[in-house]
Amino acid sequence: MPPYYEDLSPGTGRRPPRAAFASDAGRLDLSGTWLFRLSPTAEGAPLDFLGPGDPGPGFTELPVPSHWVLHGHGTPRYTNTAYPFPIDPPHVPDENPTGDHRLVFHLPAGWRGPGSVLRFEGVDSCFRVWLNGRSLGTSKGSRLPAEFDAGAALRPGANVLAVRVHRWSSGSYLEDQDMWWLPGIFREVTLLERPEGGIGDFFVHAGFDPTTGRGTLRVDTDAPALLTVPELGVADLPPGRELVLPAVEPWTAETPRRYEARLATPAECVTLHLGFRTVSIEGGLLRVNGTPLLLRGVNRHEHDPDHGRALSPATMREDLLLMKRHNVNAVRTSHYPPHPAFLDLCDELGMWVVDECDIETHGFIHAGWRGNPADDPAWEPMLLDRMRRMVERDKNHPSVIVWSLGNESHHGRNFGVLAEWTRARDPGRPLHYERDRSYRHSDFYSLMYAPVAEVERIGRREEEAPPETAGDPALEERRRALPFLLCEYAHAMGNGPGSLAAYQRAFEAHPRLQGGFVWEWIDHGFRRRTADGREYFAYGGDFGDHPHGGNFCIDGLVFPDRTPSPGLTELKKVFQPLAMELSGDRLRLTNRHAFADLSHLRLSWTLEDEGVPVAGGGLPAPAVPPGQAAEVPMPRLPATAGEGLLTVRAELAADQPWAPAGHEVAWEQFPVSPAPAAAPAPPSAGARRRGGEVLLGGAVFDARTGLLRALGPLRLRGPRLDVWRAPTDNDRGMGPHSVARDWRRAGLDRMEHRTEAVEPGPGGLRVHTRVAAAGFERALRVRYSWSAHGDALRLAVHVLPEGPWEELPLPRLGVGLELPAEFGHVRWFGRGPGEAYPDSSKAARVGLFDSSVAGLQTPYVVPQENGHRAEVRWAEFRGPCRLRVEGEGHFGFTARRWTAADLDAAAHPTDLVERDRLFVNLDHAQHGLGSASCGPGPLPEHRLEPAETRFALLFRALPAESAG
Ligand code: GAL
C-alpha cells in the first residue's frame, strides 16, 4: 500500500463538499500562532506531537495561515511548466519536506460539540489531521476546502489539533501551475458548530428574465430550511419550491444589486446575499440576463510579496478595488479557486468571474504527455473530487458565471467526466476548457496569446478548423457555434504588453469575440533586502531554487507590492467603458457598458494652449442607455495661440463602493488647433575650425569626432546616433521569438562609430559617420548637419541603412547625449505623465509635465528599457542651466543615471549604480513592445524597420533662473 500522500485517493475521512456560508452557528477561527517542526522526509518524521504532552523537540512557532518556506523553513521554489521532481506519477521523492503543525485550542463554553466540523480552506499539498490523538483523515487538493467530523474527538476545555503537511504528494501532479510551490496551511482553519437540525448545504437559484423583469427564486437544501427575503416580501419559502417575483432588480457586474436573505431552520440561520441573474449561451454568445458580455478581464493569481498565497482580506479587497478602478470587469481565477472571501467581494463590488479548478498537469508535456492524469481513468476520482469541491463551495455566487475545468492539462477523458458531472449539477453555468482544441468539453472556443490578425479572422468567422475537429463535422460545427474568448492574452511581463488597443478594437468590432483575460494581474515577486538593507523583489532562482523558471513569474499588471505598472494604466484607458468622438462642435458619447447607463458619470472639459489650461467647464451627461450613443453640444472654444488640445473627462459623479466621487473613468483628447508652423530662420553664423575644435554660434565641437562638447555654458558629450535599448522581457521573447537575440547577434548592442568627415562651412557643420558592428558589413550612414540660428543650434540627422538588414528591426533610432550629473529634472510638453511606447501609448495624454530624473524611471522588477516619454514637442533638462530641446516633429526621450548596458546587465533594480552624469536619449522612433515573452511581437506597424530617415532637433542652453 502506498502511503496516503502517494496514493490516488483525493482524501480519506472527509465530509462531502458543500457551499461556503456564514451562519449564526458557532465558528472558532483557529488562525494564530501554532507550533511547527519541519522534517526533510515524510517517512522520517516522528509522530510525537499528537497528544497533550509536550510535543517532541524541534518545534518553533509559526503563524497559521502561512507558507512555512516564507518563515525561514526551507525555500520557495518557482517553476513554470517543469515539475520540481521527477515525472514518476504518483510518486514523489523521499526528500519530501514535511511540516508538523500543532495547536492547543480551548473550546468556548456552551459550544454545541457533537456535530462539530473541522474545516481547512487550503493546505498545500497534502495533509493528515488528528484531534486529541485521533486521526480524522487526510486530504489533497491545495486550493480547495476539506472538512472532517470532529465531534467525536472534541473535548471540553483544551484540545490538541495536530496537522502533518507534505510538500509533495500525488496531488502535486495536478498542481503544476506556473507559480511558486508554496507548502503549508495557507488559508484558515476553523472549527464549526453543526447544530442538530442545522443546515448542511444549499444551492440558491436566483434567475432573472429581462423581458418581463421577473425574478425566479428556488433554494435546494438538505434541511427543512425556509428562505426569507424581507426586501422582496418573501417569507418562509420552502426548499425546492420555485417562486416567481414580479419585479426584481438584477445582479450584474456593473450593477451588483444584492438582496439580503435568511435561510433558517429552528437550529441555524444562514445569512446570504442573493443576486438575480441568468447566464446563458444563445445565438453563439455568452449572455447574462439576455445581454451579450464583453469581458475586459485579467487573470488573477493569489500573490502577496510577503505572504505568498496567504492573502489577507484587505489584500483581496485591494485587488478588487484596483481592478474596478482600472475598468476591469472580469477575472479568471487562474488557475485554482481563490480564497472564498474574494468571491464574496466580487459579488459585492461587481465582477464577472470564471472560476477555475485546481488542475494543471502541464509538466507532462516534457514526457510527450505520456501518463497524463487527465487521460488516465485511475486519476478520475482525484480530478472529479476537485471539480466537485469547487462547484459545491462556490455555487451560490452570482459573480461566478463560468466554471473552468482547469488549465493546460492537454486533453483527456477525465475532462469529459468533469464536464458531465458539472453540467448535471449546475446547468446554470457554461463550462470552459481551452487546451482541448476540439472543445468537446467546453462551451467556449478559447485560445491563448493568439495574434490580433488571427483574432480578427475568428471575429469574421474565417478561422481554419483546428486539427482536433478534423474528420468530425458535427464537432467542428459545434465549435464554430461557440462564443470566443481569449482566456489569456497580452503577456504583461516587464515593459508591456503592447497591442492592447488593437485587441480591444478587434473585440469591439466583432460580436463573436467576447473579450478575454490579460495575462496576468500581479508579478509574483517576493520582497527581500540586500545586505545593506535595500528592498527588491526576488524571482525564480533568487532562493537558490533549481530548476527554476527565472523571472517568468514577473508578468503582472501590478508590481509585487501592487503598485500599478504602466501596463495597467494602458489597460485602464483601453478598457474604458465610454467612447468619445468629436465632430465639429458635437461630442458623441458611446456607452460601452452592457447594463449601466451613464448617469453615474459627470463630464468636464479643459482646453489647453501649449499644455496650459485656458478654458474649461462641465458638460451635460446624458443618461445614454447601455450600448447606445448620444451627442452633446460642445461650447464654443476660444482660439489658442499655440497647439490647442481639448480634453474631455468622465468621472464618477458620486461615491461608489469601489471608488470615490471624482474618480476618472474615461477620457479622450482632441487636437483643436495645430502648433503654428515655425518659419525656419536662416543660419546666423558659419562654422570654423580652431585648433582641435570647431566653433559654430555658441557651440564647440570636437574637430576630430564632430561631437558637440559645449553649448554656451553647458558642457556635454554630444548627441550621436544610438540604436540600442536594454531589451525588454518582450524583446527577449520566448523560444524562437527573440528579437533581442537577433539584435545581439547583429551586434546592435555594440555599434561602433567611424567619423568619415567633419566639414565646417559657412552654412554650419556637417559630420559624416558610419555606424556598424564588428564583424558585419551592414551599417547606418549618418549625416549630422549642424547650423546656428541665433541662440539655437539645429541638428538635422540623416540616416541611411547600408548593406543587408533583412528582417531585422532596430530597437530605437535617435541620438544619445550625456549631461553633467547636476541635471536632475525634466520638464516637457508631450505625452505623459507616464512612459509610452508605440503600441502602448493610449494612457499617456499630451500635456505639460515635470519630473525628477528618478521619477522618470519605472522600477520593473527586472531592469530593462523603460521610462520613454513619447510624442514630445519640447523638453527641458534642468540643472545649473537648462538644455531645451525642440523637435521639428515629435520626438521621444529617456533620461537616466545609467546606461542601457547597465540596465541590461542588472538582475534587480538594486544592481543599478548611479554614474556621474545623466544619459539622455532623444529618439526619433522606438520599436514597439508587443508581448513576445509569451505570444506575438509588435504589430507590423509598430516595428521599427531600418529605412532612410530624417529628423531634426533644436538645442538651446538657457539660464536656470528664467525657468517657468
Ligand atoms: C500560459 C499559462 C499561464 C502562464 C502563461 C505564461 O500558457 O496558462 O499559467 O504560464 O502561459 O506566463
Short mmCIF file of N, CA, C and O and ligand atoms in Angstrom, two decimals, residues 80 178 301 332 335 360 362 407-408 435 448-449 488 491 519 552 555 934, ligand 1:
data_model
loop_
_atom_site.label_atom_id
_atom_site.label_comp_id
_atom_site.label_asym_id
_atom_site.label_seq_id
_atom_site.Cartn_x
_atom_site.Cartn_y
_atom_site.Cartn_z
N ASN A 80 7.96 27.01 -14.07
CA ASN A 80 6.86 27.32 -15.00
C ASN A 80 6.15 26.01 -15.34
O ASN A 80 5.21 25.62 -14.68
N ASP A 178 1.94 27.52 -13.36
CA ASP A 178 3.12 28.37 -13.49
C ASP A 178 3.14 29.34 -12.31
O ASP A 178 2.61 30.45 -12.39
N HIS A 301 -3.77 35.45 -10.15
CA HIS A 301 -3.22 34.50 -9.19
C HIS A 301 -3.32 35.17 -7.84
O HIS A 301 -3.33 36.39 -7.72
N ARG A 332 -10.47 35.82 -14.37
CA ARG A 332 -10.35 34.36 -14.41
C ARG A 332 -9.46 34.00 -13.22
O ARG A 332 -8.36 34.55 -13.08
N HIS A 335 -4.92 29.75 -11.40
CA HIS A 335 -5.54 28.59 -12.04
C HIS A 335 -6.07 27.66 -10.96
O HIS A 335 -5.72 26.49 -10.89
N GLU A 360 -3.82 21.37 -13.12
CA GLU A 360 -2.90 21.63 -14.24
C GLU A 360 -1.81 20.57 -14.22
O GLU A 360 -1.09 20.42 -13.23
N HIS A 362 0.67 20.42 -16.58
CA HIS A 362 1.50 20.92 -17.68
C HIS A 362 2.83 20.20 -17.87
O HIS A 362 3.32 20.03 -18.97
N ASN A 407 -6.48 24.14 -16.27
CA ASN A 407 -5.61 24.83 -17.23
C ASN A 407 -4.57 23.87 -17.77
O ASN A 407 -4.06 23.00 -17.04
N GLU A 408 -4.24 24.01 -19.01
CA GLU A 408 -3.08 23.40 -19.65
C GLU A 408 -2.76 21.99 -19.17
O GLU A 408 -1.68 21.72 -18.67
N ARG A 435 -7.53 23.92 -23.49
CA ARG A 435 -6.41 23.23 -24.12
C ARG A 435 -6.81 22.06 -25.02
O ARG A 435 -6.03 21.61 -25.84
N MET A 448 -5.24 31.02 -26.24
CA MET A 448 -4.28 31.87 -25.53
C MET A 448 -3.36 32.53 -26.53
O MET A 448 -2.89 31.87 -27.45
N TYR A 449 -3.06 33.79 -26.30
CA TYR A 449 -1.97 34.50 -26.99
C TYR A 449 -2.09 34.51 -28.51
O TYR A 449 -1.08 34.60 -29.21
N GLU A 488 -6.28 33.87 -22.18
CA GLU A 488 -5.05 34.59 -21.83
C GLU A 488 -4.61 35.34 -23.08
O GLU A 488 -4.65 34.81 -24.18
N HIS A 491 0.74 39.30 -22.75
CA HIS A 491 1.59 38.86 -21.64
C HIS A 491 2.29 40.08 -21.01
O HIS A 491 3.18 40.67 -21.60
N TRP A 519 -2.92 38.32 -19.41
CA TRP A 519 -2.03 37.56 -18.53
C TRP A 519 -0.98 38.50 -17.99
O TRP A 519 -0.16 38.96 -18.76
N PHE A 552 10.00 34.48 -15.17
CA PHE A 552 8.78 34.29 -15.96
C PHE A 552 7.52 34.49 -15.10
O PHE A 552 6.42 34.64 -15.62
N ASP A 555 5.18 38.80 -14.42
CA ASP A 555 4.50 39.13 -15.68
C ASP A 555 3.14 39.74 -15.42
O ASP A 555 2.16 39.43 -16.09
N CYS A 934 5.54 35.84 -24.27
CA CYS A 934 4.66 34.68 -24.43
C CYS A 934 3.57 35.14 -25.39
O CYS A 934 2.55 35.64 -24.97
C1 GAL B 1 0.08 30.22 -20.07
C2 GAL B 1 -0.27 29.59 -18.75
C3 GAL B 1 -0.04 30.53 -17.61
C4 GAL B 1 1.31 31.17 -17.73
C5 GAL B 1 1.42 31.87 -19.03
C6 GAL B 1 2.75 32.50 -19.25
O1 GAL B 1 0.28 29.27 -21.02
O2 GAL B 1 -1.60 29.17 -18.73
O3 GAL B 1 -0.17 29.85 -16.42
O4 GAL B 1 2.28 30.18 -17.67
O5 GAL B 1 1.25 30.95 -20.06
O6 GAL B 1 3.11 33.37 -18.26
#
